Amino acid sequence: MSRVLPPTDDALDRAARVLREGGRVGLPTETVYGLAAHGLDPEAVAGIYAAKHRPSFNPLILHVTPRDLASLHADGITDADRLSPEARALVDRLLAAAWPGPLTVVLPRGPAVPDLTTAGLDTVGVRAPAHTVAQALLARVGVPLAAPSANRSGRISPTTAADVADELGEAVALVLDGGPCEVGVESTVLHVSEDGVLTVLRPGHWTADALVDLTGQPVRRSTGHAEQPRSPGMTARHYAPDTPLLRLPATLDHLDEDAVLARLDGRRAAVLVWDAAAARRVSASDWPLEPVFIDADGDLTATARGLYRTLRALDRSGAEVLLAEPFPPDALGDDGLAYALRDRIRRASTAW
Ligand code: TXA
Ligand code: MG
């Protein structure tokens, strides 16, 4: 097993040494834990793809200390010359307002970034994480760190240090324990075109509406159309538990019990519901199903924080099949973060 270490000065020094020598470290961030390596060293980056069994067409994000576009350009991370003056001003506004934090910005790639990091694309995703341990490590190493979520490819992203050790075992030299992740789902990935068109490639904590407010510009959501930028990592099935997870077409009280039980065919099942009231409703009913819910008190942010932890717990619960009631329930509302969570739940599951 990999070593999980509290983030003392000694542990940070050790982690920085491992990274400079081309090794891999489990990195706490505010979104999810990352599997970090030297982002400008092709061999170190190759080690990430191997450890995760990640397909080589799926580009990695570079993590940096908070900074402006001129500094990214000076270090050869991005190529600001390819951006129009309007796009440059827009990026500076985005970075000043959203960094450090859960926003990845996809920009023209600079000459220092190896092909392998971006899977050959001429753009690069960059993010300055807000977690103090991530910032302390970045400051010590002094190079950008490539860090995808620290799960095996296609699995649920880890939100604790123990999850990382479970997922990756010996494939990571050490894991810095920064506690449970505050946000709980991956960063919003925002593509900025050379003339300043904004497209959300992966929804997240920074919602499209918040980005419109911040920039005063329209923000598109990626539709996967040929003429739009794409995120090669956004395959339909992703972030999934090992146990099959089925999305119910309606809440249990609106479904025919015989039909559902026939479908379960005697398998042990658990049902994910979205608040305490729904859990009480299932418990009080005749359904032979254990309700599981995220104790978020009607709060979407807290639901996000608990989502992956709960999916992991369900995966270990001994259930042979998992059901999920439709998300979001009326009580949670349907704002931009609900959209991001629904996206993750859809990718983790199959339709009924
Ligand atoms: O919150 C996060 O972003 C976490 C933490 C560790 O920072 N990282 C993370 O990385 O989620 P990963 O590799 O699991 O997801 C990165 C996503 C993938 O869907 C990838 O395809 C997309 O970002 N991406 C990266 N670079 C891109 C680029 N140049 N163009 C389009 N999509 C890109
Ligand atoms: Mg990932």
mmCIF file of N, CA and C in Angstrom, residues 3-75:
data_model
loop_
_atom_site.group_PDB
_atom_site.id
_atom_site.type_symbol
_atom_site.label_atom_id
_atom_site.label_comp_id
_atom_site.label_asym_id
_atom_site.label_seq_id
_atom_site.Cartn_x
_atom_site.Cartn_y
_atom_site.Cartn_z
ATOM 1 N N ARG A 3 1.878 5.073 1.107
ATOM 2 C CA ARG A 3 1.881 5.689 2.435
ATOM 3 C C ARG A 3 1.031 6.947 2.443
ATOM 4 N N VAL A 4 0.151 7.033 3.410
ATOM 5 C CA VAL A 4 -0.653 8.241 3.602
ATOM 6 C C VAL A 4 0.018 9.055 4.707
ATOM 7 N N LEU A 5 0.409 10.298 4.392
ATOM 8 C CA LEU A 5 1.153 11.107 5.354
ATOM 9 C C LEU A 5 0.426 12.409 5.664
ATOM 10 N N PRO A 6 0.398 12.819 6.942
ATOM 11 C CA PRO A 6 -0.104 14.160 7.246
ATOM 12 C C PRO A 6 0.837 15.181 6.593
ATOM 13 N N PRO A 7 0.298 16.339 6.180
ATOM 14 C CA PRO A 7 1.095 17.275 5.370
ATOM 15 C C PRO A 7 2.057 18.129 6.193
ATOM 16 N N THR A 8 2.990 17.476 6.892
ATOM 17 C CA THR A 8 4.016 18.202 7.645
ATOM 18 C C THR A 8 5.064 18.755 6.679
ATOM 19 N N ASP A 9 5.936 19.637 7.159
ATOM 20 C CA ASP A 9 7.024 20.157 6.322
ATOM 21 C C ASP A 9 7.860 19.020 5.752
ATOM 22 N N ASP A 10 8.131 18.024 6.607
ATOM 23 C CA ASP A 10 8.921 16.873 6.162
ATOM 24 C C ASP A 10 8.243 16.141 5.018
ATOM 25 N N ALA A 11 6.933 15.896 5.194
ATOM 26 C CA ALA A 11 6.193 15.151 4.165
ATOM 27 C C ALA A 11 6.146 15.954 2.867
ATOM 28 N N LEU A 12 5.969 17.270 2.988
ATOM 29 C CA LEU A 12 5.942 18.112 1.776
ATOM 30 C C LEU A 12 7.300 18.088 1.076
ATOM 31 N N ASP A 13 8.384 18.133 1.857
ATOM 32 C CA ASP A 13 9.720 18.057 1.251
ATOM 33 C C ASP A 13 9.906 16.734 0.522
ATOM 34 N N ARG A 14 9.444 15.678 1.176
ATOM 35 C CA ARG A 14 9.584 14.353 0.573
ATOM 36 C C ARG A 14 8.787 14.263 -0.722
ATOM 37 N N ALA A 15 7.546 14.774 -0.669
ATOM 38 C CA ALA A 15 6.690 14.740 -1.858
ATOM 39 C C ALA A 15 7.331 15.540 -2.993
ATOM 40 N N ALA A 16 7.894 16.706 -2.655
ATOM 41 C CA ALA A 16 8.524 17.545 -3.687
ATOM 42 C C ALA A 16 9.700 16.804 -4.315
ATOM 43 N N ARG A 17 10.452 16.083 -3.495
ATOM 44 C CA ARG A 17 11.591 15.329 -4.023
ATOM 45 C C ARG A 17 11.114 14.228 -4.975
ATOM 46 N N VAL A 18 10.100 13.485 -4.543
ATOM 47 C CA VAL A 18 9.538 12.422 -5.398
ATOM 48 C C VAL A 18 9.129 13.013 -6.749
ATOM 49 N N LEU A 19 8.452 14.164 -6.714
ATOM 50 C CA LEU A 19 7.949 14.771 -7.952
ATOM 51 C C LEU A 19 9.093 15.242 -8.846
ATOM 52 N N ARG A 20 10.101 15.865 -8.257
ATOM 53 C CA ARG A 20 11.241 16.333 -9.075
ATOM 54 C C ARG A 20 11.965 15.172 -9.721
ATOM 55 N N GLU A 21 11.938 14.010 -9.049
ATOM 56 C CA GLU A 21 12.621 12.832 -9.606
ATOM 57 C C GLU A 21 11.740 12.047 -10.571
ATOM 58 N N GLY A 22 10.548 12.581 -10.875
ATOM 59 C CA GLY A 22 9.699 11.932 -11.894
ATOM 60 C C GLY A 22 8.662 10.983 -11.330
ATOM 61 N N GLY A 23 8.504 10.953 -9.992
ATOM 62 C CA GLY A 23 7.524 10.045 -9.385
ATOM 63 C C GLY A 23 6.149 10.674 -9.227
ATOM 64 N N ARG A 24 5.259 9.933 -8.560
ATOM 65 C CA ARG A 24 3.856 10.352 -8.424
ATOM 66 C C ARG A 24 3.448 10.478 -6.954
ATOM 67 N N VAL A 25 2.582 11.472 -6.709
ATOM 68 C CA VAL A 25 2.138 11.768 -5.347
ATOM 69 C C VAL A 25 0.629 11.983 -5.352
ATOM 70 N N GLY A 26 -0.063 11.468 -4.332
ATOM 71 C CA GLY A 26 -1.492 11.756 -4.171
ATOM 72 C C GLY A 26 -1.650 13.147 -3.572
ATOM 73 N N LEU A 27 -2.396 13.995 -4.269
ATOM 74 C CA LEU A 27 -2.447 15.426 -3.958
ATOM 75 C C LEU A 27 -3.849 15.849 -3.545
ATOM 76 N N PRO A 28 -4.014 16.378 -2.311
ATOM 77 C CA PRO A 28 -5.346 16.880 -1.955
ATOM 78 C C PRO A 28 -5.625 18.195 -2.672
ATOM 79 N N THR A 29 -6.825 18.332 -3.232
ATOM 80 C CA THR A 29 -7.262 19.637 -3.733
ATOM 81 C C THR A 29 -8.664 19.860 -3.162
ATOM 82 N N GLU A 30 -9.216 21.043 -3.379
ATOM 83 C CA GLU A 30 -10.544 21.332 -2.841
ATOM 84 C C GLU A 30 -11.639 20.579 -3.584
ATOM 85 N N THR A 31 -11.360 20.103 -4.817
ATOM 86 C CA THR A 31 -12.401 19.404 -5.581
ATOM 87 C C THR A 31 -12.373 17.915 -5.271
ATOM 88 N N VAL A 32 -11.332 17.241 -5.763
ATOM 89 C CA VAL A 32 -11.112 15.815 -5.511
ATOM 90 C C VAL A 32 -9.602 15.632 -5.380
ATOM 91 N N TYR A 33 -9.159 14.457 -4.932
ATOM 92 C CA TYR A 33 -7.714 14.203 -4.859
ATOM 93 C C TYR A 33 -7.168 13.976 -6.264
ATOM 94 N N GLY A 34 -5.947 14.494 -6.502
ATOM 95 C CA GLY A 34 -5.288 14.310 -7.787
ATOM 96 C C GLY A 34 -4.131 13.326 -7.675
ATOM 97 N N LEU A 35 -3.758 12.757 -8.827
ATOM 98 C CA LEU A 35 -2.545 11.950 -8.933
ATOM 99 C C LEU A 35 -1.533 12.830 -9.654
ATOM 100 N N ALA A 36 -0.589 13.410 -8.882
ATOM 101 C CA ALA A 36 0.268 14.461 -9.430
ATOM 102 C C ALA A 36 1.620 13.926 -9.870
ATOM 103 N N ALA A 37 2.126 14.516 -10.957
ATOM 104 C CA ALA A 37 3.498 14.277 -11.405
ATOM 105 C C ALA A 37 3.995 15.552 -12.082
ATOM 106 N N HIS A 38 5.304 15.626 -12.302
ATOM 107 C CA HIS A 38 5.926 16.771 -12.978
ATOM 108 C C HIS A 38 5.274 16.941 -14.355
ATOM 109 N N GLY A 39 4.565 18.062 -14.526
ATOM 110 C CA GLY A 39 3.732 18.213 -15.714
ATOM 111 C C GLY A 39 4.486 18.536 -16.985
ATOM 112 N N LEU A 40 5.782 18.875 -16.877
ATOM 113 C CA LEU A 40 6.551 19.227 -18.067
ATOM 114 C C LEU A 40 7.557 18.137 -18.416
ATOM 115 N N ASP A 41 7.496 17.016 -17.684
ATOM 116 C CA ASP A 41 8.433 15.909 -17.903
ATOM 117 C C ASP A 41 7.658 14.731 -18.514
ATOM 118 N N PRO A 42 7.902 14.461 -19.802
ATOM 119 C CA PRO A 42 7.088 13.442 -20.486
ATOM 120 C C PRO A 42 7.119 12.078 -19.799
ATOM 121 N N GLU A 43 8.276 11.705 -19.238
ATOM 122 C CA GLU A 43 8.333 10.381 -18.593
ATOM 123 C C GLU A 43 7.487 10.337 -17.331
ATOM 124 N N ALA A 44 7.525 11.439 -16.580
ATOM 125 C CA ALA A 44 6.698 11.503 -15.367
ATOM 126 C C ALA A 44 5.225 11.461 -15.752
ATOM 127 N N VAL A 45 4.866 12.175 -16.819
ATOM 128 C CA VAL A 45 3.478 12.203 -17.272
ATOM 129 C C VAL A 45 3.047 10.816 -17.758
ATOM 130 N N ALA A 46 3.953 10.121 -18.449
ATOM 131 C CA ALA A 46 3.640 8.765 -18.913
ATOM 132 C C ALA A 46 3.293 7.874 -17.724
ATOM 133 N N GLY A 47 3.973 8.099 -16.591
ATOM 134 C CA GLY A 47 3.709 7.316 -15.387
ATOM 135 C C GLY A 47 2.283 7.497 -14.883
ATOM 136 N N ILE A 48 1.712 8.686 -15.070
ATOM 137 C CA ILE A 48 0.318 8.922 -14.656
ATOM 138 C C ILE A 48 -0.626 8.072 -15.500
ATOM 139 N N TYR A 49 -0.437 8.114 -16.810
ATOM 140 C CA TYR A 49 -1.331 7.343 -17.694
ATOM 141 C C TYR A 49 -1.272 5.855 -17.340
ATOM 142 N N ALA A 50 -0.045 5.384 -17.057
ATOM 143 C CA ALA A 50 0.106 3.953 -16.746
ATOM 144 C C ALA A 50 -0.584 3.629 -15.417
ATOM 145 N N ALA A 51 -0.370 4.478 -14.402
ATOM 146 C CA ALA A 51 -0.919 4.182 -13.071
ATOM 147 C C ALA A 51 -2.439 4.168 -13.095
ATOM 148 N N LYS A 52 -3.032 5.033 -13.897
ATOM 149 C CA LYS A 52 -4.493 5.143 -13.931
ATOM 150 C C LYS A 52 -5.137 4.218 -14.957
ATOM 151 N N HIS A 53 -4.310 3.589 -15.806
ATOM 152 C CA HIS A 53 -4.833 2.899 -16.989
ATOM 153 C C HIS A 53 -5.682 3.870 -17.810
ATOM 154 N N ARG A 54 -5.161 5.080 -17.939
ATOM 155 C CA ARG A 54 -5.915 6.129 -18.635
ATOM 156 C C ARG A 54 -5.601 6.082 -20.118
ATOM 157 N N PRO A 55 -6.631 6.146 -20.988
ATOM 158 C CA PRO A 55 -6.341 6.148 -22.416
ATOM 159 C C PRO A 55 -5.523 7.384 -22.795
ATOM 160 N N SER A 56 -4.577 7.211 -23.713
ATOM 161 C CA SER A 56 -3.625 8.286 -23.991
ATOM 162 C C SER A 56 -4.246 9.436 -24.779
ATOM 163 N N PHE A 57 -5.524 9.306 -25.200
ATOM 164 C CA PHE A 57 -6.159 10.434 -25.898
ATOM 165 C C PHE A 57 -6.795 11.421 -24.921
ATOM 166 N N ASN A 58 -6.746 11.133 -23.628
ATOM 167 C CA ASN A 58 -7.433 11.989 -22.651
ATOM 168 C C ASN A 58 -6.435 12.927 -21.959
ATOM 169 N N PRO A 59 -6.463 14.241 -22.291
ATOM 170 C CA PRO A 59 -5.439 15.175 -21.798
ATOM 171 C C PRO A 59 -5.518 15.422 -20.297
ATOM 172 N N LEU A 60 -4.373 15.850 -19.724
ATOM 173 C CA LEU A 60 -4.284 16.125 -18.286
ATOM 174 C C LEU A 60 -4.358 17.631 -18.028
ATOM 175 N N ILE A 61 -4.748 17.979 -16.821
ATOM 176 C CA ILE A 61 -4.772 19.382 -16.389
ATOM 177 C C ILE A 61 -3.441 19.718 -15.718
ATOM 178 N N LEU A 62 -2.911 20.894 -15.994
ATOM 179 C CA LEU A 62 -1.730 21.368 -15.270
ATOM 180 C C LEU A 62 -2.168 22.217 -14.086
ATOM 181 N N HIS A 63 -1.606 21.910 -12.915
ATOM 182 C CA HIS A 63 -1.906 22.670 -11.703
ATOM 183 C C HIS A 63 -0.760 23.639 -11.438
ATOM 184 N N VAL A 64 -1.099 24.879 -11.154
ATOM 185 C CA VAL A 64 -0.097 25.928 -10.968
ATOM 186 C C VAL A 64 -0.435 26.736 -9.715
ATOM 187 N N THR A 65 0.529 27.550 -9.272
ATOM 188 C CA THR A 65 0.226 28.528 -8.226
ATOM 189 C C THR A 65 -0.619 29.635 -8.862
ATOM 190 N N PRO A 66 -1.458 30.322 -8.071
ATOM 191 C CA PRO A 66 -2.313 31.371 -8.643
ATOM 192 C C PRO A 66 -1.455 32.426 -9.355
ATOM 193 N N ARG A 67 -1.837 32.830 -10.552
ATOM 194 C CA ARG A 67 -1.040 33.786 -11.329
ATOM 195 C C ARG A 67 -1.867 34.335 -12.468
ATOM 196 N N ASP A 68 -1.280 35.249 -13.230
ATOM 197 C CA ASP A 68 -2.015 35.826 -14.347
ATOM 198 C C ASP A 68 -1.526 35.228 -15.668
ATOM 199 N N LEU A 69 -2.177 35.636 -16.750
ATOM 200 C CA LEU A 69 -1.873 35.067 -18.060
ATOM 201 C C LEU A 69 -0.430 35.368 -18.474
ATOM 202 N N ALA A 70 0.057 36.579 -18.155
ATOM 203 C CA ALA A 70 1.426 36.944 -18.549
ATOM 204 C C ALA A 70 2.428 35.971 -17.939
ATOM 205 N N SER A 71 2.172 35.558 -16.700
ATOM 206 C CA SER A 71 3.090 34.638 -16.031
ATOM 207 C C SER A 71 3.000 33.228 -16.641
ATOM 208 N N LEU A 72 1.792 32.795 -16.993
ATOM 209 C CA LEU A 72 1.651 31.490 -17.665
ATOM 210 C C LEU A 72 2.392 31.519 -19.006
ATOM 211 N N HIS A 73 2.281 32.650 -19.694
ATOM 212 C CA HIS A 73 2.937 32.810 -20.996
ATOM 213 C C HIS A 73 4.457 32.809 -20.831
ATOM 214 N N ALA A 74 4.939 33.564 -19.842
ATOM 215 C CA ALA A 74 6.384 33.672 -19.628
ATOM 216 C C ALA A 74 7.001 32.309 -19.332
ATOM 217 N N ASP A 75 6.261 31.442 -18.667
ATOM 218 C CA ASP A 75 6.771 30.108 -18.346
ATOM 219 C C ASP A 75 6.531 29.093 -19.463
#
